[in-house]
N, C-alpha and C. Protein backbone atom coordinates (compact mmCIF):
# COMPACT_ATOMS: atom_id res chain seq x y z
N MET A 1 -44.72 26.42 -25.66
CA MET A 1 -45.80 25.75 -26.80
C MET A 1 -46.90 27.19 -26.70
N GLU A 2 -47.30 28.00 -27.00
CA GLU A 2 -48.60 28.89 -27.23
C GLU A 2 -49.85 28.16 -27.46
N LYS A 3 -51.09 27.87 -26.03
CA LYS A 3 -52.20 27.44 -26.59
C LYS A 3 -53.12 28.25 -26.66
N LEU A 4 -54.14 28.04 -27.39
CA LEU A 4 -55.84 28.86 -27.21
C LEU A 4 -57.01 27.67 -26.98
N ASN A 5 -57.24 28.42 -25.92
CA ASN A 5 -58.31 27.66 -25.19
C ASN A 5 -59.49 28.14 -26.05
N ALA A 6 -59.88 27.52 -27.60
CA ALA A 6 -61.79 28.47 -27.50
C ALA A 6 -62.57 28.40 -26.47
N THR A 7 -62.89 27.56 -25.80
CA THR A 7 -63.59 27.12 -24.79
C THR A 7 -63.80 29.01 -23.94
N LYS A 8 -62.84 29.53 -23.73
CA LYS A 8 -62.81 30.67 -23.50
C LYS A 8 -63.31 32.41 -24.03
N ILE A 9 -63.26 31.82 -24.56
CA ILE A 9 -63.55 32.91 -26.42
C ILE A 9 -64.99 32.35 -26.54
N GLU A 10 -66.02 33.91 -26.43
CA GLU A 10 -67.59 33.96 -26.53
C GLU A 10 -67.41 33.63 -28.16
N PRO A 11 -68.81 32.47 -28.49
CA PRO A 11 -68.86 31.89 -29.69
C PRO A 11 -69.03 32.38 -30.83
N ARG A 12 -69.46 33.98 -30.94
CA ARG A 12 -69.35 34.25 -31.79
C ARG A 12 -68.08 35.23 -32.36
N TYR A 13 -67.24 35.35 -31.32
CA TYR A 13 -66.00 36.22 -31.65
C TYR A 13 -64.83 34.45 -32.56
N ARG A 14 -65.58 32.89 -31.80
CA ARG A 14 -64.57 31.78 -32.10
C ARG A 14 -63.95 32.14 -33.58
N HIS A 15 -64.44 32.10 -33.73
CA HIS A 15 -64.20 31.26 -35.43
C HIS A 15 -62.87 32.33 -35.68
N ALA A 16 -62.92 33.95 -35.31
CA ALA A 16 -62.50 34.94 -36.11
C ALA A 16 -61.19 34.94 -35.40
N THR A 17 -61.22 35.01 -33.80
CA THR A 17 -59.64 35.30 -33.04
C THR A 17 -59.45 33.91 -33.26
N ILE A 18 -59.47 32.23 -33.44
CA ILE A 18 -58.28 31.52 -33.68
C ILE A 18 -57.82 32.16 -35.46
N PHE A 19 -58.41 32.61 -36.24
CA PHE A 19 -58.39 32.72 -37.96
C PHE A 19 -56.67 33.67 -37.37
N GLN A 20 -57.73 35.06 -36.35
CA GLN A 20 -56.36 36.27 -36.69
C GLN A 20 -54.94 35.14 -35.57
N LYS A 21 -55.74 34.38 -34.65
CA LYS A 21 -54.12 34.10 -33.77
C LYS A 21 -53.07 33.10 -34.83
N TYR A 22 -54.02 32.29 -36.60
CA TYR A 22 -53.06 31.81 -37.05
C TYR A 22 -52.31 33.24 -38.07
N GLU A 23 -53.11 34.10 -38.50
CA GLU A 23 -52.60 35.31 -39.39
C GLU A 23 -51.63 35.49 -38.93
N ASP A 24 -51.24 36.07 -37.18
CA ASP A 24 -49.75 36.42 -36.42
C ASP A 24 -49.06 35.40 -36.61
N LEU A 25 -48.94 34.30 -37.22
CA LEU A 25 -48.54 33.22 -37.14
C LEU A 25 -47.57 33.38 -38.10
N LYS A 26 -45.42 33.56 -37.90
CA LYS A 26 -45.01 33.04 -39.00
C LYS A 26 -44.83 32.35 -39.42
N PRO A 27 -44.25 32.15 -40.75
CA PRO A 27 -43.75 30.66 -41.28
C PRO A 27 -43.29 29.54 -40.58
N GLY A 28 -43.37 28.60 -40.36
CA GLY A 28 -42.91 27.17 -39.61
C GLY A 28 -43.41 27.96 -37.93
N GLU A 29 -44.37 28.68 -37.65
CA GLU A 29 -45.09 28.79 -36.53
C GLU A 29 -45.88 27.73 -35.97
N PHE A 30 -46.75 27.65 -35.13
CA PHE A 30 -48.08 27.21 -34.80
C PHE A 30 -48.35 27.21 -33.47
N PHE A 31 -50.05 27.31 -33.23
CA PHE A 31 -50.43 27.14 -31.95
C PHE A 31 -51.39 25.94 -32.01
N ILE A 32 -50.91 25.72 -30.25
CA ILE A 32 -52.14 24.77 -30.43
C ILE A 32 -53.69 25.15 -29.61
N LEU A 33 -55.10 24.61 -30.82
CA LEU A 33 -56.20 25.11 -30.41
C LEU A 33 -56.95 23.39 -29.00
N GLU A 34 -57.21 24.29 -27.92
CA GLU A 34 -58.21 23.18 -27.05
C GLU A 34 -59.46 23.74 -27.29
N ASN A 35 -60.22 22.05 -26.95
CA ASN A 35 -61.59 22.55 -27.40
C ASN A 35 -62.39 21.56 -26.68
N ASP A 36 -64.07 21.41 -26.65
CA ASP A 36 -64.58 20.31 -25.99
C ASP A 36 -65.17 19.39 -26.75
N HIS A 37 -64.99 20.28 -28.38
CA HIS A 37 -65.46 19.09 -29.23
C HIS A 37 -65.04 18.97 -30.07
N ASP A 38 -65.22 18.37 -31.56
CA ASP A 38 -64.23 18.01 -32.68
C ASP A 38 -64.22 19.75 -33.30
N PRO A 39 -63.35 19.87 -33.60
CA PRO A 39 -62.43 21.26 -34.55
C PRO A 39 -62.91 20.56 -36.18
N LYS A 40 -63.40 20.19 -36.51
CA LYS A 40 -64.22 18.85 -38.41
C LYS A 40 -64.37 20.94 -38.42
N PRO A 41 -65.42 21.26 -38.48
CA PRO A 41 -65.35 22.65 -39.08
C PRO A 41 -64.69 23.82 -39.48
N LEU A 42 -63.98 24.31 -38.78
CA LEU A 42 -62.92 25.23 -38.49
C LEU A 42 -62.14 24.46 -39.34
N TYR A 43 -61.30 23.03 -39.41
CA TYR A 43 -60.45 22.70 -40.58
C TYR A 43 -60.97 23.16 -41.70
N TYR A 44 -62.41 22.65 -41.70
CA TYR A 44 -63.06 22.51 -43.60
C TYR A 44 -62.41 24.30 -44.14
N GLN A 45 -62.96 25.25 -42.68
CA GLN A 45 -62.73 26.80 -43.33
C GLN A 45 -61.59 27.36 -43.80
N PHE A 46 -60.68 26.43 -42.96
CA PHE A 46 -59.76 26.79 -43.26
C PHE A 46 -58.84 26.10 -44.22
N ALA A 47 -59.62 25.08 -44.61
CA ALA A 47 -58.96 24.65 -46.44
C ALA A 47 -59.05 25.31 -46.76
N ALA A 48 -60.37 25.79 -46.77
CA ALA A 48 -61.46 26.75 -47.82
C ALA A 48 -60.51 27.63 -48.70
N GLU A 49 -59.68 28.43 -46.73
CA GLU A 49 -59.34 30.15 -46.85
C GLU A 49 -58.22 29.58 -46.96
N LYS A 50 -57.31 28.85 -46.90
CA LYS A 50 -55.94 29.17 -46.42
C LYS A 50 -55.89 27.48 -47.43
N GLY A 51 -55.99 27.38 -48.40
CA GLY A 51 -55.66 26.01 -49.30
C GLY A 51 -54.45 25.00 -48.55
N ASP A 52 -54.10 25.06 -48.75
CA ASP A 52 -52.52 24.16 -48.15
C ASP A 52 -50.96 25.42 -48.12
N GLU A 53 -51.55 26.45 -47.34
CA GLU A 53 -50.80 27.26 -46.30
C GLU A 53 -51.11 26.59 -45.18
N PHE A 54 -51.69 26.16 -44.18
CA PHE A 54 -51.66 25.50 -43.39
C PHE A 54 -51.22 24.24 -42.80
N GLY A 55 -51.45 23.95 -41.29
CA GLY A 55 -51.07 22.85 -40.77
C GLY A 55 -52.49 22.08 -39.95
N TRP A 56 -52.70 20.92 -40.35
CA TRP A 56 -53.69 20.52 -39.00
C TRP A 56 -53.10 19.25 -38.57
N GLU A 57 -52.94 19.00 -37.04
CA GLU A 57 -52.13 17.65 -36.48
C GLU A 57 -53.99 17.87 -35.14
N TYR A 58 -54.06 16.61 -35.29
CA TYR A 58 -54.48 16.67 -33.54
C TYR A 58 -53.86 15.54 -32.86
N LEU A 59 -53.55 16.44 -31.31
CA LEU A 59 -52.65 15.90 -31.07
C LEU A 59 -53.89 15.17 -29.82
N LEU A 60 -54.69 15.98 -29.43
CA LEU A 60 -55.10 14.49 -28.04
C LEU A 60 -57.09 14.87 -29.56
N GLN A 61 -57.82 14.05 -29.35
CA GLN A 61 -58.84 13.36 -30.09
C GLN A 61 -59.88 13.10 -29.36
N GLY A 62 -60.78 13.87 -28.68
CA GLY A 62 -61.50 13.50 -27.41
C GLY A 62 -61.33 12.73 -27.13
N PRO A 63 -62.75 11.77 -26.90
CA PRO A 63 -64.40 11.87 -26.71
C PRO A 63 -63.88 13.91 -26.11
N GLU A 64 -63.96 13.97 -25.17
CA GLU A 64 -64.39 14.90 -24.38
C GLU A 64 -63.29 16.61 -24.61
N TRP A 65 -62.38 15.84 -25.29
CA TRP A 65 -61.49 16.69 -25.57
C TRP A 65 -61.01 16.96 -26.52
N PHE A 66 -60.72 17.95 -26.80
CA PHE A 66 -59.56 18.11 -27.76
C PHE A 66 -58.87 19.27 -27.95
N GLU A 67 -57.02 18.32 -28.63
CA GLU A 67 -56.16 19.52 -28.95
C GLU A 67 -55.85 19.10 -30.25
N VAL A 68 -55.68 20.68 -31.64
CA VAL A 68 -55.06 20.39 -32.72
C VAL A 68 -54.15 21.21 -32.68
N LYS A 69 -52.83 20.88 -33.97
CA LYS A 69 -51.68 21.53 -33.50
C LYS A 69 -52.12 22.50 -35.32
N ILE A 70 -53.02 23.52 -35.24
CA ILE A 70 -52.71 24.06 -36.05
C ILE A 70 -51.00 25.13 -36.41
N SER A 71 -50.70 25.03 -38.18
CA SER A 71 -49.59 25.72 -37.95
C SER A 71 -49.66 26.50 -39.72
N LYS A 72 -48.49 27.55 -39.37
CA LYS A 72 -48.45 28.36 -40.43
C LYS A 72 -47.05 27.17 -41.50
N LYS A 73 -47.26 27.16 -42.43
CA LYS A 73 -46.41 26.52 -43.41
C LYS A 73 -45.40 28.39 -44.32
């Protein structure tokens, strides 16, 4: 299981890095996004750009740490 810790990425590159990670996935694959705040705005960006092509499942939902399973359908 591959994890991507968003807190280790410079903020101005964060969303681009996460989207590139998603683009590198094959259908059926996933990664775990780790973050110190709820990445809900990122969910809305995925929904707008990818529609129903992605999966989003909270594995850990705060309040201090969040883990989201992001998958490619």
